[in-house]
Amino acid sequence: MRKILTILALTALTVGSQAKVRLPHIICDNMVLQQQTDARLWGWAQPGKTVNVSTSWNNEIVSTKADKNGKWLVKVKTPKASYDPLSITFDDGETLTISNVVAGEVWVCAGQSNMEMPVKGFGMCPVKDYNHWVIESARHTGVRSVKIPSVMRAEPQEDAQCEWRICSPKTVGEFSATGYFFARQLHEALDIPIGLIEANKGGTRVESWLTKENLQKYTNDPTDSVEICKKWAQWDYHRSLLWGNGTFNPILNFTVKGILYYQGCSNVGDPGNQYSERMKLLVEQWRSQFGLGEIPFYFVQIAPWAYDDGDLNAISGALLREQQWKAAQIIPNSSLVCINDLVYPYEYSQIHPAQKQPVGERLAYTALHRDYGFENVLYKSSSFKDMTIKNDTVFIHLQDNYSADAPFEQMEGFEVAGADKVFHPAQARHSWQSGGGYWDEAIMIICPEVKKPVAVRYCFKNFQIGNVKNGANLPLFPFRTDNW
């Protein structure tokens, strides 16, 4: 009899647990909801069961029925951003309430290890001024983040073990450093809650995040999990498809403002325009999957580093940066952040540079100008516009320089080549030229070894730090005028 009663009790417990709504882990206490939008909430219940969702900020009840697989999804209108704690109740006969929710701005932090790198740093890879940021974080409790575990899966996952964290001296060390400094700057400027969804994995390639359908249609990468693992047996972080299935797919129902992306090192060496084309494909894929329209996509150009087995003067890293520049030109509503100045000379072999604060802040300047009405925040780096050659002297003009090419003298990082295609270090300075009744401001470049210059490069090497900046004190994008 005792055995029968035990079985009946377990059965009743099972039925009861099945009757209660189950939410994905990302929908939980302390969550940040995207403000003033139709935010999606979803989960699982018994098939056919009616699920009622009510919120503390209005009197509306949104109802839906779980489908034959037990899945359900609703949209709720969210309030204007504030620090007021909110709650949401889910009821399918039993109630489940999540609390201390706030409305604010939600951004995704995607990419590889330089996005994953936390404020506390990695082993042998510190973040500059860590103690300062720990102490100062008490001023930014309006910043919250959720870290999606970096896992591989053969099939797209709908949930991930995670929870939202409130920024504090005890928790900030675990936040993505680039993401935190982005959110911190937004928090100071907007004075509203900022949420970060960290879905990234160190060492991943752009193909790591593409779907099976896109990989089959646009690449030669295998899509069978066994074959994928065989191809990248040594470096699992290079594996295509699997990281996206396990680490990014669980967030696709969440309503977000935009995506921040820092990746590229693992694609150095890709041929032709493959990287820029696949970046465009990835952004199109993510925007389609989120179903939120042409949401902002802001990404970071890879820093100088000793690719090619430590050859600082080789150009494979420069070619990938050039591909990132091209990607920014073909991806709508995107912007690329240059960080060519954010490495120390001794960091040539350090793939994780310590200066993460300016990286996050430059992303924030971009968002503040483009998305939040801060028109006087200057966010663009200057880039090559055109070139003229007069005898042995090259004159170049830049765009987006905000009326300044600095320093005035002793600009570093330029090289010049003649018809022999051999580049030599060049001298560069600011120049005024009189012609046609006006003064033409340019950068004048001279190289004593090259009497008949035909091409100019700027920091177009694996590891080369220039010093040219614009009126916003932002660095000049590396470039070349040749296609050799």
CSV table of C-alpha atoms in Angstrom, one decimal:
chain,number,residue,atom,x,y,z
A,1,MET,CA,0.0,0.0,0.0
A,2,ARG,CA,2.9,2.4,0.9
A,3,LYS,CA,4.4,1.7,-2.5
A,4,ILE,CA,1.1,2.5,-4.3
A,5,LEU,CA,0.7,5.7,-2.3
A,6,THR,CA,4.3,6.7,-3.2
A,7,ILE,CA,3.7,6.1,-6.9
A,8,LEU,CA,0.4,8.1,-6.7
A,9,ALA,CA,2.2,11.0,-4.9
A,10,LEU,CA,5.0,11.0,-7.5
A,11,THR,CA,2.4,11.0,-10.3
A,12,ALA,CA,0.5,13.9,-8.8
A,13,LEU,CA,3.8,15.8,-8.3
A,14,THR,CA,4.7,15.2,-12.0
A,15,VAL,CA,1.3,16.3,-13.2
A,16,GLY,CA,1.5,19.4,-11.0
A,17,SER,CA,4.9,20.3,-12.3
A,18,GLN,CA,3.8,19.8,-15.9
A,19,ALA,CA,0.7,22.0,-15.3
A,20,LYS,CA,2.8,25.0,-14.2
A,21,VAL,CA,4.2,27.4,-16.9
A,22,ARG,CA,7.9,26.9,-17.5
A,23,LEU,CA,9.9,29.9,-18.6
A,24,PRO,CA,13.2,30.1,-20.4
A,25,HIS,CA,16.0,31.0,-17.9
A,26,ILE,CA,16.6,34.3,-19.6
A,27,ILE,CA,13.1,35.4,-18.5
A,28,CYS,CA,13.6,35.7,-14.7
A,29,ASP,CA,14.0,38.1,-11.8
A,30,ASN,CA,16.2,41.2,-12.4
A,31,MET,CA,15.6,41.0,-16.2
A,32,VAL,CA,15.8,44.2,-18.3
A,33,LEU,CA,12.9,44.6,-20.8
A,34,GLN,CA,13.3,46.7,-24.0
A,35,GLN,CA,11.4,49.9,-23.2
A,36,GLN,CA,8.3,51.2,-25.1
A,37,THR,CA,7.9,48.3,-27.5
A,38,ASP,CA,6.0,45.0,-27.9
A,39,ALA,CA,8.4,42.7,-26.0
A,40,ARG,CA,8.1,39.0,-26.5
A,41,LEU,CA,7.6,36.6,-23.5
A,42,TRP,CA,7.5,32.9,-24.1
A,43,GLY,CA,7.7,29.5,-22.6
A,44,TRP,CA,6.1,26.1,-22.3
A,45,ALA,CA,2.9,24.7,-20.8
A,46,GLN,CA,0.6,21.7,-21.3
A,47,PRO,CA,-0.4,21.5,-25.0
A,48,GLY,CA,-3.7,23.4,-25.5
A,49,LYS,CA,-3.5,25.1,-22.1
A,50,THR,CA,-4.4,28.8,-21.9
A,51,VAL,CA,-1.7,31.0,-20.5
A,52,ASN,CA,-2.6,34.4,-19.1
A,53,VAL,CA,0.2,37.0,-18.8
A,54,SER,CA,-0.4,40.1,-16.6
A,55,THR,CA,2.1,42.9,-15.8
A,56,SER,CA,2.4,45.3,-12.9
A,57,TRP,CA,2.5,48.4,-15.1
A,58,ASN,CA,-0.9,48.2,-16.7
A,59,ASN,CA,-4.2,46.4,-16.3
A,60,GLU,CA,-4.0,44.3,-19.5
A,61,ILE,CA,-4.0,40.6,-19.5
A,62,VAL,CA,-2.6,38.9,-22.6
A,63,SER,CA,-3.7,35.4,-23.3
A,64,THR,CA,-2.6,32.6,-25.6
A,65,LYS,CA,-2.7,28.8,-25.9
A,66,ALA,CA,0.2,26.5,-25.8
A,67,ASP,CA,0.6,24.7,-29.2
A,68,LYS,CA,0.7,20.9,-29.7
A,69,ASN,CA,4.3,20.9,-28.5
A,70,GLY,CA,3.5,23.0,-25.4
A,71,LYS,CA,5.1,26.2,-26.7
A,72,TRP,CA,3.6,29.6,-26.3
A,73,LEU,CA,4.6,33.2,-27.0
A,74,VAL,CA,2.9,36.6,-26.2
A,75,LYS,CA,3.8,40.2,-26.7
A,76,VAL,CA,3.4,42.8,-24.0
A,77,LYS,CA,3.6,46.6,-24.3
A,78,THR,CA,6.5,47.8,-22.2
A,79,PRO,CA,6.6,51.1,-20.3
A,80,LYS,CA,9.1,53.9,-20.6
A,81,ALA,CA,12.5,53.2,-19.1
A,82,SER,CA,12.8,53.7,-15.4
A,83,TYR,CA,14.4,52.2,-12.3
A,84,ASP,CA,10.9,51.3,-10.9
A,85,PRO,CA,10.8,47.6,-10.1
A,86,LEU,CA,8.2,45.7,-12.2
A,87,SER,CA,6.7,42.3,-12.0
A,88,ILE,CA,5.1,39.9,-14.5
A,89,THR,CA,2.8,37.0,-13.7
A,90,PHE,CA,2.2,33.9,-15.8
A,91,ASP,CA,-1.0,31.9,-15.1
A,92,ASP,CA,-2.1,28.7,-16.6
A,93,GLY,CA,-4.1,27.6,-13.5
A,94,GLU,CA,-1.0,28.0,-11.3
A,95,THR,CA,0.7,31.3,-11.1
A,96,LEU,CA,4.4,32.1,-11.6
A,97,THR,CA,5.7,35.7,-10.9
A,98,ILE,CA,9.0,37.2,-11.7
A,99,SER,CA,10.1,40.3,-9.9
A,100,ASN,CA,12.5,43.3,-9.9
A,101,VAL,CA,12.2,43.6,-13.6
A,102,VAL,CA,13.1,47.0,-15.1
A,103,ALA,CA,12.5,48.6,-18.5
A,104,GLY,CA,15.5,50.1,-20.3
A,105,GLU,CA,17.7,49.5,-23.3
A,106,VAL,CA,18.9,45.9,-24.2
A,107,TRP,CA,21.9,45.2,-26.3
A,108,VAL,CA,23.5,41.9,-27.4
A,109,CYS,CA,27.2,41.4,-26.9
A,110,ALA,CA,28.4,38.9,-29.6
A,111,GLY,CA,31.6,37.7,-31.0
A,112,GLN,CA,34.8,36.0,-29.8
A,113,SER,CA,37.2,36.3,-26.8
A,114,ASN,CA,37.7,40.1,-26.9
A,115,MET,CA,34.0,40.5,-26.3
A,116,GLU,CA,33.9,37.6,-23.9
A,117,MET,CA,36.8,38.9,-21.9
A,118,PRO,CA,35.5,40.0,-18.5
A,119,VAL,CA,36.3,43.1,-16.5
A,120,LYS,CA,38.5,40.9,-14.3
A,121,GLY,CA,40.4,39.8,-17.4
A,122,PHE,CA,41.6,36.4,-18.4
A,123,GLY,CA,44.6,34.5,-17.1
A,124,MET,CA,47.7,36.5,-18.1
A,125,CYS,CA,45.4,39.0,-19.8
A,126,PRO,CA,44.4,41.9,-17.4
A,127,VAL,CA,42.0,44.7,-18.1
A,128,LYS,CA,43.5,48.1,-17.4
A,129,ASP,CA,42.4,49.8,-14.2
A,130,TYR,CA,40.5,46.8,-12.9
A,131,ASN,CA,40.4,47.9,-9.3
A,132,HIS,CA,39.1,51.3,-10.2
A,133,TRP,CA,36.2,49.8,-12.2
A,134,VAL,CA,35.2,47.5,-9.3
A,135,ILE,CA,35.0,50.4,-6.9
A,136,GLU,CA,33.3,52.7,-9.4
A,137,SER,CA,30.7,50.1,-10.4
A,138,ALA,CA,28.6,50.9,-7.3
A,139,ARG,CA,27.4,53.9,-9.3
A,140,HIS,CA,26.1,51.8,-12.1
A,141,THR,CA,23.6,49.4,-10.5
A,142,GLY,CA,21.3,50.4,-13.4
A,143,VAL,CA,23.5,48.1,-15.6
A,144,ARG,CA,22.5,44.5,-15.7
A,145,SER,CA,23.7,41.5,-17.8
A,146,VAL,CA,23.0,37.9,-18.5
A,147,LYS,CA,25.7,35.6,-19.7
A,148,ILE,CA,24.6,32.8,-22.0
A,149,PRO,CA,26.9,29.7,-21.3
A,150,SER,CA,29.2,29.1,-24.3
A,151,VAL,CA,28.2,25.6,-25.4
A,152,MET,CA,28.0,23.7,-28.6
A,153,ARG,CA,24.9,21.8,-29.7
A,154,ALA,CA,24.1,19.8,-32.9
A,155,GLU,CA,20.5,21.2,-32.9
A,156,PRO,CA,19.3,24.8,-32.2
A,157,GLN,CA,18.5,25.2,-28.5
A,158,GLU,CA,15.5,27.1,-27.1
A,159,ASP,CA,16.9,27.6,-23.6
A,160,ALA,CA,20.1,28.1,-21.7
A,161,GLN,CA,21.1,28.0,-18.1
A,162,CYS,CA,21.5,31.6,-17.1
A,163,GLU,CA,20.4,34.4,-14.9
A,164,TRP,CA,20.4,38.2,-14.9
A,165,ARG,CA,23.0,39.9,-12.7
A,166,ILE,CA,22.8,43.5,-11.3
A,167,CYS,CA,26.1,45.4,-11.5
A,168,SER,CA,27.9,45.9,-8.2
A,169,PRO,CA,31.5,45.6,-6.9
A,170,LYS,CA,30.7,41.9,-6.3
A,171,THR,CA,29.5,41.1,-9.8
A,172,VAL,CA,31.1,43.6,-12.3
A,173,GLY,CA,34.2,41.5,-12.6
A,174,GLU,CA,32.2,38.8,-14.5
A,175,PHE,CA,30.6,41.2,-17.0
A,176,SER,CA,32.0,41.4,-20.5
A,177,ALA,CA,34.5,44.3,-20.3
A,178,THR,CA,33.7,45.7,-23.7
A,179,GLY,CA,30.0,45.3,-23.0
A,180,TYR,CA,30.2,46.8,-19.5
A,181,PHE,CA,32.1,49.9,-20.7
A,182,PHE,CA,29.5,50.4,-23.5
A,183,ALA,CA,26.7,50.0,-21.0
A,184,ARG,CA,28.4,52.2,-18.4
A,185,GLN,CA,28.7,55.1,-20.9
A,186,LEU,CA,25.1,54.7,-22.0
A,187,HIS,CA,24.0,54.6,-18.4
A,188,GLU,CA,25.8,57.9,-17.6
A,189,ALA,CA,24.4,59.6,-20.7
A,190,LEU,CA,20.8,58.3,-20.6
A,191,ASP,CA,20.3,57.7,-16.8
A,192,ILE,CA,18.1,54.6,-17.5
A,193,PRO,CA,18.6,50.9,-17.0
A,194,ILE,CA,20.9,49.2,-19.6
A,195,GLY,CA,20.8,45.4,-20.2
A,196,LEU,CA,23.4,43.3,-21.8
A,197,ILE,CA,22.9,39.8,-23.2
A,198,GLU,CA,26.3,38.2,-23.5
A,199,ALA,CA,26.2,35.5,-26.2
A,200,ASN,CA,29.7,34.9,-27.4
A,201,LYS,CA,32.6,32.4,-27.4
A,202,GLY,CA,36.4,32.9,-27.6
A,203,GLY,CA,38.1,31.8,-30.8
A,204,THR,CA,34.9,31.4,-32.9
A,205,ARG,CA,34.8,32.1,-36.6
A,206,VAL,CA,32.0,34.0,-38.4
A,207,GLU,CA,30.9,30.6,-39.6
A,208,SER,CA,30.5,29.5,-36.0
A,209,TRP,CA,27.3,31.5,-35.9
A,210,LEU,CA,25.8,30.8,-39.2
A,211,THR,CA,22.8,28.4,-39.5
A,212,LYS,CA,22.8,25.1,-41.2
A,213,GLU,CA,20.8,26.5,-44.1
A,214,ASN,CA,23.3,29.4,-44.7
A,215,LEU,CA,26.3,27.2,-44.3
A,216,GLN,CA,24.9,24.7,-46.9
A,217,LYS,CA,23.9,27.5,-49.3
A,218,TYR,CA,26.9,29.8,-49.1
A,219,THR,CA,29.9,27.8,-47.8
A,220,ASN,CA,31.7,24.5,-48.2
A,221,ASP,CA,31.7,23.9,-44.4
A,222,PRO,CA,30.2,20.6,-43.2
A,223,THR,CA,27.0,20.8,-41.3
A,224,ASP,CA,26.9,17.3,-39.9
A,225,SER,CA,28.1,17.5,-36.3
A,226,VAL,CA,30.5,14.5,-36.6
A,227,GLU,CA,32.1,16.0,-39.7
A,228,ILE,CA,32.3,19.4,-38.1
A,229,CYS,CA,34.2,18.0,-35.2
A,230,LYS,CA,36.5,16.0,-37.5
A,231,LYS,CA,37.4,19.1,-39.5
A,232,TRP,CA,38.2,21.2,-36.4
A,233,ALA,CA,39.4,18.4,-34.1
A,234,GLN,CA,42.2,20.4,-32.7
A,235,TRP,CA,40.4,23.7,-32.1
A,236,ASP,CA,36.8,23.2,-31.1
A,237,TYR,CA,36.2,26.9,-30.9
A,238,HIS,CA,36.6,27.1,-34.7
A,239,ARG,CA,33.7,24.8,-35.3
A,240,SER,CA,30.9,26.1,-37.5
A,241,LEU,CA,27.2,25.9,-36.7
A,242,LEU,CA,27.5,24.3,-33.2
A,243,TRP,CA,28.2,27.5,-31.2
A,244,GLY,CA,25.3,29.3,-32.8
A,245,ASN,CA,23.0,26.5,-32.1
A,246,GLY,CA,24.0,26.3,-28.4
A,247,THR,CA,25.0,29.8,-27.5
A,248,PHE,CA,23.0,32.3,-29.7
A,249,ASN,CA,19.8,30.5,-30.6
A,250,PRO,CA,18.4,30.7,-27.0
A,251,ILE,CA,18.2,34.5,-27.1
A,252,LEU,CA,16.5,35.0,-30.5
A,253,ASN,CA,13.0,35.5,-29.0
A,254,PHE,CA,14.2,38.2,-26.7
A,255,THR,CA,13.3,41.8,-27.8
A,256,VAL,CA,16.5,43.8,-28.1
A,257,LYS,CA,17.7,47.2,-29.3
A,258,GLY,CA,20.7,46.2,-31.3
A,259,ILE,CA,23.9,44.0,-31.5
A,260,LEU,CA,27.5,44.7,-30.6
A,261,TYR,CA,30.0,42.4,-32.3
A,262,TYR,CA,33.8,42.0,-31.7
A,263,GLN,CA,35.2,39.1,-33.8
A,264,GLY,CA,37.6,38.5,-36.7
A,265,CYS,CA,40.9,37.1,-35.4
A,266,SER,CA,40.0,33.5,-36.2
A,267,ASN,CA,39.1,34.4,-39.8
A,268,VAL,CA,42.5,36.0,-40.6
A,269,GLY,CA,43.8,34.4,-43.8
A,270,ASP,CA,40.4,34.0,-45.4
A,271,PRO,CA,40.6,34.5,-49.2
A,272,GLY,CA,39.3,37.5,-51.2
A,273,ASN,CA,36.0,39.1,-50.0
A,274,GLN,CA,34.9,35.9,-48.2
A,275,TYR,CA,34.8,37.5,-44.8
A,276,SER,CA,32.9,40.7,-45.7
A,277,GLU,CA,30.4,38.7,-47.6
A,278,ARG,CA,29.8,36.2,-44.7
A,279,MET,CA,29.6,39.1,-42.2
A,280,LYS,CA,26.8,40.6,-44.3
A,281,LEU,CA,25.2,37.1,-44.4
A,282,LEU,CA,25.4,36.8,-40.6
A,283,VAL,CA,23.9,40.2,-40.0
A,284,GLU,CA,21.0,39.4,-42.4
A,285,GLN,CA,20.5,36.1,-40.6
A,286,TRP,CA,20.4,37.5,-37.1
A,287,ARG,CA,18.1,40.4,-38.1
A,288,SER,CA,15.7,37.9,-39.7
A,289,GLN,CA,15.9,35.6,-36.7
A,290,PHE,CA,15.2,38.4,-34.2
A,291,GLY,CA,12.4,39.6,-36.4
A,292,LEU,CA,12.8,43.2,-35.2
A,293,GLY,CA,13.7,44.9,-38.5
A,294,GLU,CA,17.0,46.4,-39.4
A,295,ILE,CA,18.3,46.7,-35.8
A,296,PRO,CA,21.7,48.5,-35.3
A,297,PHE,CA,24.8,46.4,-35.8
A,298,TYR,CA,28.0,48.0,-34.4
A,299,PHE,CA,31.3,46.1,-34.6
A,300,VAL,CA,34.9,46.4,-33.7
A,301,GLN,CA,37.9,46.2,-36.1
A,302,ILE,CA,40.5,43.7,-34.8
A,303,ALA,CA,43.5,45.2,-33.1
A,304,PRO,CA,47.1,45.0,-34.3
A,305,TRP,CA,48.7,41.6,-33.4
A,306,ALA,CA,51.5,39.3,-34.6
A,307,TYR,CA,49.7,37.0,-37.0
A,308,ASP,CA,51.6,34.8,-39.5
A,309,ASP,CA,53.7,33.1,-36.8
A,310,GLY,CA,54.8,36.4,-35.3
A,311,ASP,CA,55.6,38.3,-38.4
A,312,LEU,CA,54.8,41.8,-37.5
A,313,ASN,CA,55.3,43.2,-41.0
A,314,ALA,CA,53.2,40.6,-42.8
A,315,ILE,CA,49.7,41.8,-43.9
A,316,SER,CA,47.2,39.0,-43.3
A,317,GLY,CA,45.8,40.9,-40.2
A,318,ALA,CA,45.6,44.1,-42.3
A,319,LEU,CA,43.7,42.3,-45.0
A,320,LEU,CA,41.1,41.1,-42.5
A,321,ARG,CA,40.7,44.7,-41.2
A,322,GLU,CA,40.2,45.8,-44.8
A,323,GLN,CA,37.4,43.2,-45.0
A,324,GLN,CA,35.8,44.5,-41.9
A,325,TRP,CA,35.9,48.0,-43.5
A,326,LYS,CA,34.3,46.6,-46.6
A,327,ALA,CA,31.6,44.8,-44.5
A,328,ALA,CA,30.7,48.2,-42.9
A,329,GLN,CA,30.1,49.6,-46.4
A,330,ILE,CA,27.7,46.8,-47.4
A,331,ILE,CA,25.8,46.2,-44.2
A,332,PRO,CA,22.9,48.6,-43.7
A,333,ASN,CA,22.6,50.4,-40.4
A,334,SER,CA,26.1,49.3,-39.3
A,335,SER,CA,29.2,51.1,-38.1
A,336,LEU,CA,32.7,50.0,-37.5
A,337,VAL,CA,34.9,51.1,-34.6
A,338,CYS,CA,38.6,51.5,-35.1
A,339,ILE,CA,41.0,50.6,-32.3
A,340,ASN,CA,44.3,50.7,-34.0
A,341,ASP,CA,45.6,52.9,-31.2
A,342,LEU,CA,44.4,50.8,-28.3
A,343,VAL,CA,47.4,48.4,-28.0
A,344,TYR,CA,50.6,49.0,-26.2
A,345,PRO,CA,53.9,48.4,-28.2
A,346,TYR,CA,54.7,45.4,-26.0
A,347,GLU,CA,51.3,43.8,-26.7
A,348,TYR,CA,52.3,42.5,-30.2
A,349,SER,CA,51.9,39.0,-28.9
A,350,GLN,CA,48.9,39.7,-26.7
A,351,ILE,CA,45.7,38.8,-28.5
A,352,HIS,CA,43.6,40.3,-25.6
A,353,PRO,CA,44.8,44.0,-25.3
A,354,ALA,CA,44.2,45.5,-21.8
A,355,GLN,CA,42.6,48.8,-22.9
A,356,LYS,CA,38.9,47.7,-23.1
A,357,GLN,CA,37.4,50.9,-21.7
A,358,PRO,CA,37.9,53.0,-24.9
A,359,VAL,CA,36.6,50.1,-27.0
A,360,GLY,CA,33.3,50.0,-25.2
A,361,GLU,CA,33.1,53.7,-25.0
A,362,ARG,CA,33.6,54.1,-28.8
A,363,LEU,CA,30.7,51.7,-29.4
A,364,ALA,CA,28.7,53.8,-27.0
A,365,TYR,CA,29.5,57.0,-28.8
A,366,THR,CA,28.2,55.3,-32.0
A,367,ALA,CA,24.9,54.3,-30.4
A,368,LEU,CA,24.5,57.6,-28.6
A,369,HIS,CA,24.9,59.6,-31.8
A,370,ARG,CA,23.0,57.2,-34.1
A,371,ASP,CA,20.2,55.9,-31.8
A,372,TYR,CA,19.8,58.3,-28.9
A,373,GLY,CA,19.9,61.8,-30.3
A,374,PHE,CA,23.3,62.9,-29.1
A,375,GLU,CA,24.2,64.7,-32.4
A,376,ASN,CA,27.2,66.5,-30.9
A,377,VAL,CA,28.9,63.2,-29.9
A,378,LEU,CA,31.4,62.5,-32.6
A,379,TYR,CA,31.8,58.8,-33.2
A,380,LYS,CA,33.5,58.3,-36.6
A,381,SER,CA,37.1,57.6,-37.3
A,382,SER,CA,38.6,59.3,-40.3
A,383,SER,CA,39.3,57.2,-43.4
A,384,PHE,CA,41.1,57.6,-46.7
A,385,LYS,CA,39.3,59.7,-49.3
A,386,ASP,CA,41.6,60.4,-52.2
A,387,MET,CA,45.2,61.0,-53.2
A,388,THR,CA,47.2,63.2,-55.6
A,389,ILE,CA,50.8,62.8,-56.6
A,390,LYS,CA,53.1,65.8,-57.5
A,391,ASN,CA,56.6,64.8,-58.5
A,392,ASP,CA,58.0,63.0,-55.4
A,393,THR,CA,55.3,64.0,-53.0
A,394,VAL,CA,52.0,62.4,-52.2
A,395,PHE,CA,49.0,64.5,-50.9
A,396,ILE,CA,46.1,62.6,-49.3
A,397,HIS,CA,42.7,63.7,-48.1
A,398,LEU,CA,40.7,62.0,-45.4
A,399,GLN,CA,36.9,61.9,-44.8
A,400,ASP,CA,35.2,62.1,-41.4
A,401,ASN,CA,38.1,64.0,-39.9
A,402,TYR,CA,36.0,66.6,-38.1
A,403,SER,CA,38.3,69.4,-39.5
A,404,ALA,CA,41.4,68.0,-37.9
A,405,ASP,CA,44.3,65.7,-39.0
A,406,ALA,CA,46.5,65.4,-36.0
A,407,PRO,CA,49.3,65.6,-35.0
A,408,PHE,CA,50.4,68.6,-37.0
A,409,GLU,CA,54.0,67.2,-37.5
A,410,GLN,CA,55.6,63.8,-37.3
A,411,MET,CA,52.7,61.6,-38.3
A,412,GLU,CA,53.6,58.0,-38.0
A,413,GLY,CA,52.5,54.8,-39.8
A,414,PHE,CA,52.8,55.9,-43.5
A,415,GLU,CA,54.6,54.0,-46.2
A,416,VAL,CA,55.2,54.7,-49.8
A,417,ALA,CA,56.0,52.5,-52.8
A,418,GLY,CA,57.0,53.1,-56.4
A,419,ALA,CA,56.4,50.9,-59.4
A,420,ASP,CA,58.6,48.2,-57.9
A,421,LYS,CA,55.9,47.6,-55.2
A,422,VAL,CA,58.4,47.9,-52.4
A,423,PHE,CA,57.2,50.0,-49.5
A,424,HIS,CA,59.4,52.2,-47.5
A,425,PRO,CA,58.7,54.2,-44.3
A,426,ALA,CA,57.6,57.8,-45.1
A,427,GLN,CA,57.6,61.2,-43.5
A,428,ALA,CA,54.2,62.8,-43.1
A,429,ARG,CA,52.9,66.1,-41.9
A,430,HIS,CA,50.0,68.5,-42.3
A,431,SER,CA,50.1,70.7,-45.4
A,432,TRP,CA,48.3,73.7,-46.9
A,433,GLN,CA,48.4,74.0,-50.6
A,434,SER,CA,47.4,77.1,-52.5
A,435,GLY,CA,45.5,76.5,-55.8
A,436,GLY,CA,42.6,78.0,-57.7
A,437,GLY,CA,42.1,80.8,-55.2
A,438,TYR,CA,41.7,78.5,-52.1
A,439,TRP,CA,43.8,76.7,-49.6
A,440,ASP,CA,43.7,72.9,-49.7
A,441,GLU,CA,44.5,71.2,-46.5
A,442,ALA,CA,46.0,67.7,-46.9
A,443,ILE,CA,48.5,65.3,-45.4
A,444,MET,CA,51.9,65.6,-47.3
A,445,ILE,CA,53.9,62.4,-47.6
A,446,ILE,CA,57.5,62.2,-48.7
A,447,CYS,CA,59.9,59.2,-48.8
A,448,PRO,CA,63.5,59.9,-49.8
A,449,GLU,CA,63.9,56.3,-51.1
A,450,VAL,CA,60.9,56.6,-53.5
A,451,LYS,CA,61.3,59.3,-56.1
A,452,LYS,CA,58.2,58.4,-58.1
A,453,PRO,CA,55.6,57.2,-55.7
A,454,VAL,CA,52.5,55.4,-56.9
A,455,ALA,CA,51.0,53.9,-53.7
A,456,VAL,CA,50.6,54.7,-50.0
A,457,ARG,CA,49.8,52.5,-47.1
A,458,TYR,CA,48.9,53.5,-43.5
A,459,CYS,CA,49.4,50.9,-40.7
A,460,PHE,CA,48.7,48.1,-43.3
A,461,LYS,CA,50.6,45.5,-41.4
A,462,ASN,CA,49.8,42.8,-38.8
A,463,PHE,CA,51.2,45.0,-36.0
A,464,GLN,CA,51.7,48.7,-36.6
A,465,ILE,CA,50.5,51.5,-34.4
A,466,GLY,CA,50.0,54.9,-36.1
A,467,ASN,CA,49.4,58.2,-34.4
A,468,VAL,CA,47.0,60.0,-36.8
A,469,LYS,CA,43.7,61.0,-35.2
A,470,ASN,CA,40.8,63.3,-36.1
A,471,GLY,CA,39.0,66.1,-34.4
A,472,ALA,CA,37.2,63.6,-32.1
A,473,ASN,CA,40.6,62.1,-31.1
A,474,LEU,CA,39.7,58.9,-32.9
A,475,PRO,CA,42.3,57.0,-34.9
A,476,LEU,CA,42.6,56.9,-38.7
A,477,PHE,CA,41.4,53.6,-40.2
A,478,PRO,CA,44.4,51.6,-41.6
A,479,PHE,CA,44.3,51.7,-45.4
A,480,ARG,CA,46.1,51.1,-48.7
A,481,THR,CA,45.7,52.8,-52.1
A,482,ASP,CA,47.0,49.7,-54.0
A,483,ASN,CA,45.5,46.3,-54.6
A,484,TRP,CA,48.8,44.3,-54.7
